[in-house]
Amino acid sequence: MSPAAPPASPTPPRRALGVYGAIFLALVTVCAAAALPAVLVLASLPGHQVRWLQDRGKSVAGSAAAAVPDADRAAANAFAAATLAKLTRAGAKADAPDPHLGAAFALLLDRPALPDNATLQREFDAAAADRPETFTQLDVAALRRHHAFWQRELAAHPGLLERYRRHRRTLVAMRVHAVEAGFDVDDVYFFAAPGHARPPYDTHLLFAGLNSGQWAAAPGYPGQLYKSDSEWRSTFMKRARGYLLDVTRELHILGVSVMYDMEFDTDAWGTWMSVGYALPAAGGFYNIVGVDFRSKAMAALIHRLQVGLATVALLVVLLALGIAAWIARRIAEPIRALSAGAAAAMDERYDHTVAATGFGEFRSLIDVFNRMLGWVGERVKLHDALRKVLGEDLAETVAQQGLSLGGEELRCTVMFTDFAGFSTISRHMAAADVVAALNDYFSVLVPIVQEHGG
């Protein structure tokens, strides 16, 4: 008797995660954990850059604050407030100014007389290639008109022009030295505000006219308003003193500081990261020394960071995928081969041989499986042979307990049967007919014998 096939499962098994998927997930996890230090180092670079800029910005802002005496700040603040009032009465929009006003004021401080038109245009074109934000087209006539305006206004305040020029030279030198030291400072300037929230100071700060910006970049001029919703304006309300930094947030992961949500200031002059230093009142106005860093270097760093992180992530996935595919194939192939061998055994194809594949442990398992399958086949053949000679029950006993070669003494009944005249009859019959007659006879007799344990 052949081994019975296992019953079919009443419900299909729930689909589980395959070998490929399990190994892939495991390897991605391992590779991601291994790559985490590199990712954290890359992610911390903007934070290091920001702190580096902030430290140097604080140094420049502090130096600028110390370079301008309180009396000179008070004079610049008073002149800026008076100019704002005059421009407002004249119908000018101080919060949407003509950039030629700032350019003309800077030119007046930098040079005793205006250059010729060709020189002005050449200098403007060179600056506009690097700073296209504030000027779209140079109007030389407007520039000369505003230059004359500033000459008249400053002539009404003896000594103020020389103060402005002296401090501008100092601030320009600070900016140039900072750039030569390796960090991209664009401007150093002074804001002013009276410390109350009445218009226009509820939403704006006032340029005091002390700055280091190039004339072609249209720097702020005395009396120009700057819209601000940052903590800088609220500092005036609190009458605080000390350093002001653009808002950033940090996470600390495995001891690495990762800075995120970095806020840059965007205005008509471009996009910046700024550092400031708040000063006490001078002439009824408080001041903040501002230092602007251009965002190009930071944007380039963040772009390189994004590319680096994407590259690391892609390499981790590709590496995990390649290793997972190789390992999974070395595991899945012998499992599929063994499953086919088990199916062959269930179909009673005991001559099936599973090909050796996979890792060494799988090859050992396949060898044992093949030998087991051959042994089962031999047992099935022996059982079938005994069943034909000894009967079902005795064949089953022999298959389970084995044969006793020395014999065994048992009490049993022996029945002999014979066909009367079989020899004479069979002599005249064809062989096939004789076999058919015997089979008919045994088909009746054998079941009766088996029913009684024979």
Coordinates of C-alpha atoms in Angstrom, one line a residue:
M1 CA 0.0 0.0 0.0
S2 CA 1.3 3.4 -1.0
P3 CA 1.5 6.2 1.6
A4 CA -1.6 8.3 1.7
A5 CA -1.5 11.9 0.4
P6 CA -2.0 14.6 2.9
P7 CA -5.4 16.2 2.9
A8 CA -5.8 19.6 1.1
S9 CA -5.9 22.7 3.3
P10 CA -9.5 24.0 3.6
T11 CA -8.4 27.6 3.2
P12 CA -5.4 28.9 1.3
P13 CA -2.6 30.1 3.6
R14 CA -2.1 33.8 4.1
R15 CA 0.5 35.2 1.7
A16 CA 3.7 35.8 3.7
L17 CA 6.7 38.0 2.9
G18 CA 8.9 36.2 0.4
V19 CA 12.5 35.4 0.8
Y20 CA 13.5 38.3 -1.5
G21 CA 11.4 40.8 0.4
A22 CA 12.6 39.7 3.8
I23 CA 16.2 39.8 2.9
F24 CA 15.9 43.1 1.1
L25 CA 14.2 44.7 4.1
A26 CA 16.8 43.3 6.4
L27 CA 19.7 44.5 4.2
V28 CA 18.2 47.9 3.7
T29 CA 17.9 48.3 7.5
V30 CA 21.5 47.2 8.0
C31 CA 22.9 49.4 5.2
A32 CA 20.8 52.3 6.4
A33 CA 22.2 51.9 9.9
A34 CA 25.7 51.7 8.5
A35 CA 25.1 54.8 6.3
L36 CA 23.5 56.8 9.1
P37 CA 26.8 58.4 10.4
A38 CA 27.6 59.6 6.9
V39 CA 24.0 60.9 6.5
L40 CA 24.2 62.8 9.8
V41 CA 27.6 64.3 8.9
L42 CA 26.2 65.5 5.6
A43 CA 23.0 66.8 7.3
S44 CA 25.1 68.7 9.9
L45 CA 27.1 70.7 7.2
P46 CA 24.5 73.5 6.8
G47 CA 24.4 73.9 10.6
H48 CA 28.2 74.2 10.8
Q49 CA 28.1 76.7 8.0
V50 CA 25.4 78.8 9.7
R51 CA 27.2 78.8 13.0
W52 CA 30.4 79.7 11.2
L53 CA 28.8 82.6 9.5
Q54 CA 27.0 83.7 12.7
D55 CA 30.2 83.8 14.7
R56 CA 31.9 85.9 12.1
G57 CA 28.9 88.1 11.7
K58 CA 28.8 88.7 15.4
S59 CA 32.4 89.8 15.3
V60 CA 31.8 92.2 12.4
A61 CA 28.6 93.6 13.9
G62 CA 30.3 94.1 17.3
S63 CA 33.3 95.8 15.6
A64 CA 31.0 98.1 13.6
A65 CA 29.0 99.0 16.7
A66 CA 32.2 100.0 18.5
A67 CA 33.5 102.0 15.6
V68 CA 30.6 104.5 15.5
P69 CA 30.4 106.8 18.6
D70 CA 27.0 107.5 20.2
A71 CA 27.2 111.1 19.1
D72 CA 27.6 110.2 15.5
R73 CA 24.8 107.6 15.7
A74 CA 22.6 110.2 17.2
A75 CA 23.4 112.7 14.4
A76 CA 22.8 110.0 11.7
N77 CA 19.5 109.0 13.3
A78 CA 18.2 112.6 13.5
F79 CA 19.2 113.2 9.9
A80 CA 17.4 110.0 8.7
A81 CA 14.2 110.9 10.6
A82 CA 14.2 114.5 9.2
T83 CA 14.8 113.2 5.7
L84 CA 12.0 110.7 6.1
A85 CA 9.6 113.6 7.1
K86 CA 10.8 115.7 4.2
L87 CA 10.4 112.9 1.6
T88 CA 7.0 112.0 3.0
R89 CA 5.8 115.6 2.7
A90 CA 7.1 115.7 -0.9
G91 CA 4.9 112.7 -1.7
A92 CA 7.7 110.1 -2.0
K93 CA 7.0 106.6 -0.8
A94 CA 9.8 105.9 1.6
D95 CA 9.0 102.2 1.8
A96 CA 9.1 101.8 -2.0
P97 CA 12.0 104.1 -2.9
D98 CA 13.7 105.0 -6.1
P99 CA 16.9 103.0 -6.0
H100 CA 18.8 105.9 -7.5
L101 CA 18.4 107.7 -4.1
G102 CA 20.5 105.1 -2.4
A103 CA 23.0 104.9 -5.3
A104 CA 23.4 108.7 -5.3
F105 CA 24.0 108.9 -1.5
A106 CA 26.6 106.1 -1.7
L107 CA 28.4 107.9 -4.6
L108 CA 28.4 111.2 -2.6
L109 CA 30.1 109.5 0.3
D110 CA 32.6 107.6 -1.8
R111 CA 33.8 110.3 -4.2
P112 CA 34.1 114.1 -4.1
A113 CA 32.5 114.4 -7.5
L114 CA 30.4 112.2 -9.8
P115 CA 32.3 110.4 -12.6
D116 CA 31.3 110.9 -16.2
N117 CA 28.3 109.0 -17.6
A118 CA 30.3 106.3 -19.4
T119 CA 32.2 105.4 -16.2
L120 CA 28.9 105.3 -14.2
Q121 CA 27.3 103.0 -16.8
R122 CA 30.4 100.7 -16.9
E123 CA 30.5 100.4 -13.1
F124 CA 26.7 99.8 -13.0
D125 CA 26.9 97.1 -15.7
A126 CA 29.7 95.3 -13.9
A127 CA 27.7 95.3 -10.6
A128 CA 24.4 94.4 -12.3
A129 CA 25.9 91.2 -13.7
D130 CA 26.3 90.0 -10.1
R131 CA 23.4 91.8 -8.4
P132 CA 20.4 92.1 -10.8
E133 CA 17.8 92.5 -8.0
T134 CA 17.5 96.2 -7.3
F135 CA 18.3 98.0 -10.6
T136 CA 16.7 97.2 -13.9
Q137 CA 18.2 100.2 -15.8
L138 CA 20.4 103.0 -14.8
D139 CA 19.0 106.5 -15.2
V140 CA 22.0 108.8 -15.2
A141 CA 19.9 111.9 -15.1
A142 CA 18.0 110.7 -12.0
L143 CA 21.2 109.7 -10.4
R144 CA 22.7 113.2 -10.9
R145 CA 19.5 114.8 -9.7
H146 CA 19.4 112.8 -6.5
H147 CA 23.2 113.4 -6.0
A148 CA 22.4 117.2 -6.0
F149 CA 19.6 116.6 -3.5
W150 CA 21.9 114.9 -1.0
Q151 CA 24.5 117.6 -1.4
R152 CA 21.9 120.3 -0.4
E153 CA 20.6 118.3 2.5
L154 CA 24.0 117.5 4.0
A155 CA 25.2 121.1 3.5
A156 CA 22.5 122.1 6.0
H157 CA 24.2 119.9 8.6
P158 CA 27.8 121.0 8.9
G159 CA 30.3 118.2 9.5
L160 CA 27.7 115.4 9.0
L161 CA 29.0 114.6 5.5
E162 CA 32.5 114.0 6.8
R163 CA 31.1 111.8 9.6
Y164 CA 29.2 109.7 7.1
R165 CA 32.2 109.4 4.9
R166 CA 34.6 108.4 7.7
H167 CA 32.3 105.7 9.0
R168 CA 31.5 104.5 5.5
R169 CA 35.2 103.9 4.9
T170 CA 35.4 102.0 8.1
L171 CA 32.3 99.8 7.3
V172 CA 33.5 99.2 3.7
A173 CA 36.9 98.1 5.1
M174 CA 35.2 95.7 7.4
R175 CA 33.2 94.2 4.6
V176 CA 36.2 93.9 2.3
H177 CA 38.3 92.2 5.0
A178 CA 35.5 89.8 5.8
V179 CA 35.2 88.8 2.2
E180 CA 39.0 88.4 2.0
A181 CA 38.8 86.2 5.1
G182 CA 36.5 83.8 3.2
F183 CA 32.9 84.6 4.1
D184 CA 30.5 86.3 1.8
V185 CA 29.5 89.5 3.6
D186 CA 27.4 91.7 1.3
D187 CA 26.7 94.7 3.5
V188 CA 27.1 96.2 7.0
Y189 CA 24.5 98.8 7.9
F190 CA 22.6 100.5 10.7
F191 CA 18.9 100.4 11.3
A192 CA 17.1 102.9 13.6
A193 CA 13.7 103.0 15.3
P194 CA 12.4 105.1 18.2
G195 CA 11.3 102.1 20.2
H196 CA 7.5 102.7 19.9
A197 CA 4.9 101.0 17.7
R198 CA 3.3 104.1 16.2
P199 CA 3.3 104.2 12.3
P200 CA 5.4 103.8 10.3
Y201 CA 7.5 102.1 13.0
D202 CA 4.8 99.5 13.7
T203 CA 5.8 97.6 10.6
H204 CA 9.1 99.2 9.4
L205 CA 12.7 100.0 10.4
L206 CA 14.5 103.2 9.4
F207 CA 17.9 103.1 7.5
A208 CA 20.3 105.5 9.3
G209 CA 22.5 105.9 6.2
L210 CA 25.5 104.2 7.7
N211 CA 26.3 101.2 5.4
S212 CA 29.0 99.6 3.3
G213 CA 27.0 98.6 0.2
Q214 CA 28.3 99.4 -3.3
W215 CA 26.5 102.3 -5.0
A216 CA 25.3 100.1 -7.9
A217 CA 23.6 97.8 -5.4
A218 CA 21.3 100.7 -4.3
P219 CA 22.2 100.6 -0.6
G220 CA 19.8 102.0 2.0
Y221 CA 19.9 105.8 2.4
P222 CA 18.9 108.0 5.3
G223 CA 15.1 108.2 5.6
Q224 CA 14.4 105.0 3.7
L225 CA 12.0 102.6 5.4
Y226 CA 12.5 98.8 5.5
K227 CA 9.5 96.5 6.1
S228 CA 10.3 94.0 8.8
D229 CA 8.2 91.4 10.6
S230 CA 11.2 89.8 12.3
E231 CA 12.4 89.8 15.9
W232 CA 14.7 92.7 15.0
R233 CA 11.8 95.1 15.1
S234 CA 10.5 93.6 18.4
T235 CA 13.9 94.1 19.9
F236 CA 13.4 97.9 19.6
M237 CA 10.1 97.5 21.5
K238 CA 11.9 95.6 24.3
R239 CA 14.8 98.0 24.2
A240 CA 17.1 95.0 24.4
R241 CA 20.8 94.9 23.7
G242 CA 22.9 92.1 22.3
Y243 CA 23.2 89.9 19.3
L244 CA 20.3 88.9 17.1
L245 CA 20.5 85.9 14.8
D246 CA 18.2 84.6 12.1
V247 CA 15.8 81.9 13.5
T248 CA 16.9 78.3 13.1
R249 CA 16.0 75.1 14.8
E250 CA 18.3 72.2 15.7
L251 CA 17.9 68.5 16.3
H252 CA 20.6 66.4 18.2
I253 CA 20.8 62.9 16.7
L254 CA 23.5 60.5 18.1
G255 CA 25.5 63.5 19.3
V256 CA 25.3 65.3 15.9
S257 CA 23.6 68.7 15.7
V258 CA 21.4 68.9 12.6
M259 CA 20.0 72.4 11.9
Y260 CA 16.7 72.6 10.0
D261 CA 14.1 75.2 9.1
M262 CA 16.7 77.9 8.5
E263 CA 15.0 81.2 7.8
F264 CA 16.5 83.6 5.2
D265 CA 15.4 87.2 4.6
T266 CA 14.1 87.9 1.1
D267 CA 13.7 91.5 0.0
A268 CA 14.4 93.8 -3.0
W269 CA 18.1 93.3 -2.5
G270 CA 17.9 89.5 -2.7
T271 CA 18.0 86.6 -0.2
W272 CA 20.1 86.8 2.9
M273 CA 21.0 85.4 6.3
S274 CA 21.6 88.2 8.7
V275 CA 23.3 88.8 12.1
G276 CA 22.6 91.9 14.1
Y277 CA 23.7 93.7 17.2
A278 CA 21.3 95.9 19.1
L279 CA 22.5 99.2 20.6
P280 CA 21.1 101.5 23.2
A281 CA 19.3 104.8 22.3
A282 CA 21.2 107.6 20.8
G283 CA 19.4 110.8 20.0
G284 CA 16.0 109.3 20.8
F285 CA 16.5 106.3 18.4
Y286 CA 17.8 102.8 19.1
N287 CA 20.0 101.1 16.5
I288 CA 20.8 97.7 15.2
V289 CA 24.0 97.0 13.3
G290 CA 23.1 94.5 10.6
V291 CA 25.5 92.1 8.7
D292 CA 24.1 90.4 5.6
F293 CA 25.5 87.2 4.2
R294 CA 24.5 86.4 0.6
S295 CA 22.6 83.1 0.4
K296 CA 24.4 81.8 -2.7
A297 CA 27.0 79.9 -0.8
M298 CA 24.4 78.5 1.6
A299 CA 22.1 77.5 -1.2
A300 CA 24.9 75.8 -3.0
L301 CA 25.8 73.9 0.1
I302 CA 22.2 72.8 0.7
H303 CA 22.0 71.7 -3.0
R304 CA 25.2 69.7 -2.6
L305 CA 23.8 68.2 0.6
Q306 CA 20.6 67.2 -1.1
V307 CA 22.5 65.6 -4.0
G308 CA 24.8 63.9 -1.5
L309 CA 21.9 62.5 0.6
A310 CA 20.1 61.3 -2.5
T311 CA 23.3 59.6 -3.8
V312 CA 23.9 57.9 -0.4
A313 CA 20.2 56.7 -0.3
L314 CA 20.4 55.5 -3.9
L315 CA 23.6 53.6 -3.2
V316 CA 22.2 52.0 -0.1
V317 CA 19.1 50.8 -2.0
L318 CA 21.1 49.5 -4.9
L319 CA 23.6 47.8 -2.7
A320 CA 20.9 46.2 -0.6
L321 CA 19.0 45.2 -3.7
G322 CA 22.0 43.6 -5.3
I323 CA 23.1 41.7 -2.1
A324 CA 19.5 40.7 -1.4
A325 CA 19.0 39.3 -4.9
W326 CA 22.1 37.2 -4.7
I327 CA 21.4 35.9 -1.2
A328 CA 17.8 35.3 -1.9
R329 CA 18.5 33.4 -5.1
R330 CA 21.0 31.2 -3.2
I331 CA 18.2 30.5 -0.6
A332 CA 15.1 30.4 -2.8
E333 CA 16.5 28.0 -5.5
P334 CA 17.1 25.1 -3.1
I335 CA 13.8 25.8 -1.4
R336 CA 12.0 25.6 -4.7
A337 CA 13.9 22.5 -5.7
L338 CA 13.0 20.8 -2.4
S339 CA 9.4 21.8 -2.8
A340 CA 9.4 20.2 -6.3
G341 CA 10.9 17.0 -4.7
A342 CA 8.2 16.9 -2.0
A343 CA 5.5 17.3 -4.8
A344 CA 7.2 14.4 -6.7
A345 CA 7.0 12.2 -3.5
M346 CA 3.3 13.0 -3.1
D347 CA 2.8 11.9 -6.7
E348 CA 4.7 8.6 -5.9
R349 CA 7.5 9.6 -8.3
Y350 CA 10.2 8.2 -6.1
D351 CA 12.8 8.2 -8.9
H352 CA 12.9 12.0 -8.8
T353 CA 16.3 13.6 -7.9
V354 CA 16.6 17.1 -6.5
A355 CA 19.6 19.0 -8.0
A356 CA 22.2 20.2 -5.5
T357 CA 22.2 24.0 -5.3
G358 CA 22.5 26.9 -2.8
F359 CA 24.7 27.2 0.2
G360 CA 26.5 24.2 1.7
E361 CA 23.8 23.6 4.3
F362 CA 21.2 23.4 1.6
R363 CA 23.3 21.0 -0.4
S364 CA 23.6 18.7 2.7
L365 CA 19.8 18.9 3.2
I366 CA 19.2 18.1 -0.5
D367 CA 21.5 15.1 -0.3
V368 CA 19.6 13.7 2.8
F369 CA 16.3 14.4 1.0
N370 CA 17.4 12.5 -2.1
R371 CA 18.5 9.5 0.0
M372 CA 15.3 9.6 2.0
L373 CA 13.2 9.7 -1.2
G374 CA 15.1 6.7 -2.6
W375 CA 14.6 4.8 0.6
V376 CA 10.9 5.5 0.6
G377 CA 10.7 4.3 -3.0
E378 CA 12.4 1.0 -2.1
R379 CA 10.0 0.5 0.9
V380 CA 7.0 1.1 -1.3
K381 CA 8.3 -1.4 -3.9
L382 CA 8.9 -4.0 -1.2
H383 CA 5.4 -3.4 0.2
D384 CA 3.8 -3.8 -3.2
A385 CA 5.7 -7.1 -3.8
L386 CA 4.8 -8.6 -0.4
R387 CA 1.2 -7.6 -0.8
K388 CA 0.9 -9.6 -4.0
V389 CA 2.4 -12.7 -2.4
L390 CA 1.4 -12.6 1.2
G391 CA -1.8 -10.5 1.3
E392 CA -2.6 -7.1 2.6
D393 CA -2.5 -7.7 6.4
L394 CA 0.6 -9.9 6.3
A395 CA 2.4 -7.6 4.0
E396 CA 1.6 -4.7 6.3
T397 CA 3.0 -6.6 9.2
V398 CA 6.1 -7.5 7.4
A399 CA 6.6 -3.9 6.3
Q400 CA 6.3 -2.7 9.8
Q401 CA 8.0 -5.5 11.8
G402 CA 10.2 -7.1 9.2
L403 CA 10.7 -10.8 8.3
S404 CA 12.0 -13.5 10.7
L405 CA 14.5 -15.5 8.7
G406 CA 14.5 -18.4 11.2
G407 CA 10.8 -18.9 10.7
E408 CA 7.9 -18.7 13.2
E409 CA 5.6 -21.4 14.6
L410 CA 1.9 -20.4 14.4
R411 CA -1.4 -22.2 14.6
C412 CA -3.2 -21.7 11.3
T413 CA -5.6 -23.2 8.8
V414 CA -4.6 -24.3 5.3
M415 CA -7.2 -24.6 2.6
F416 CA -6.5 -26.5 -0.6
T417 CA -8.7 -26.1 -3.6
D418 CA -8.6 -27.8 -7.0
F419 CA -10.5 -27.7 -10.3
A420 CA -11.9 -31.1 -11.2
G421 CA -10.4 -32.1 -14.5
F422 CA -8.4 -28.9 -14.8
S423 CA -5.5 -30.5 -16.5
T424 CA -7.7 -32.1 -19.2
I425 CA -9.8 -28.9 -19.7
S426 CA -6.8 -26.5 -19.8
R427 CA -5.1 -28.7 -22.4
H428 CA -7.8 -27.7 -24.9
M429 CA -7.9 -23.9 -23.9
A430 CA -5.8 -21.0 -25.0
A431 CA -3.4 -19.6 -22.4
A432 CA -5.3 -16.3 -22.1
D433 CA -8.6 -18.2 -21.5
V434 CA -6.9 -20.2 -18.7
V435 CA -5.6 -17.0 -17.0
A436 CA -9.0 -15.4 -17.3
A437 CA -10.8 -18.4 -15.8
L438 CA -8.3 -18.4 -12.8
N439 CA -8.8 -14.7 -12.3
D440 CA -12.6 -15.1 -12.2
Y441 CA -12.1 -17.9 -9.6
F442 CA -9.7 -15.8 -7.4
S443 CA -11.8 -12.7 -7.6
V444 CA -14.5 -14.6 -5.7
L445 CA -12.3 -16.7 -3.4
V446 CA -9.6 -14.2 -2.3
P447 CA -12.0 -11.7 -0.8
I448 CA -13.5 -14.4 1.3
V449 CA -10.1 -15.6 2.5
Q450 CA -9.0 -12.0 3.3
E451 CA -12.3 -11.4 5.2
H452 CA -11.2 -14.1 7.6
G453 CA -7.7 -12.9 8.1
G454 CA -6.1 -15.2 5.4

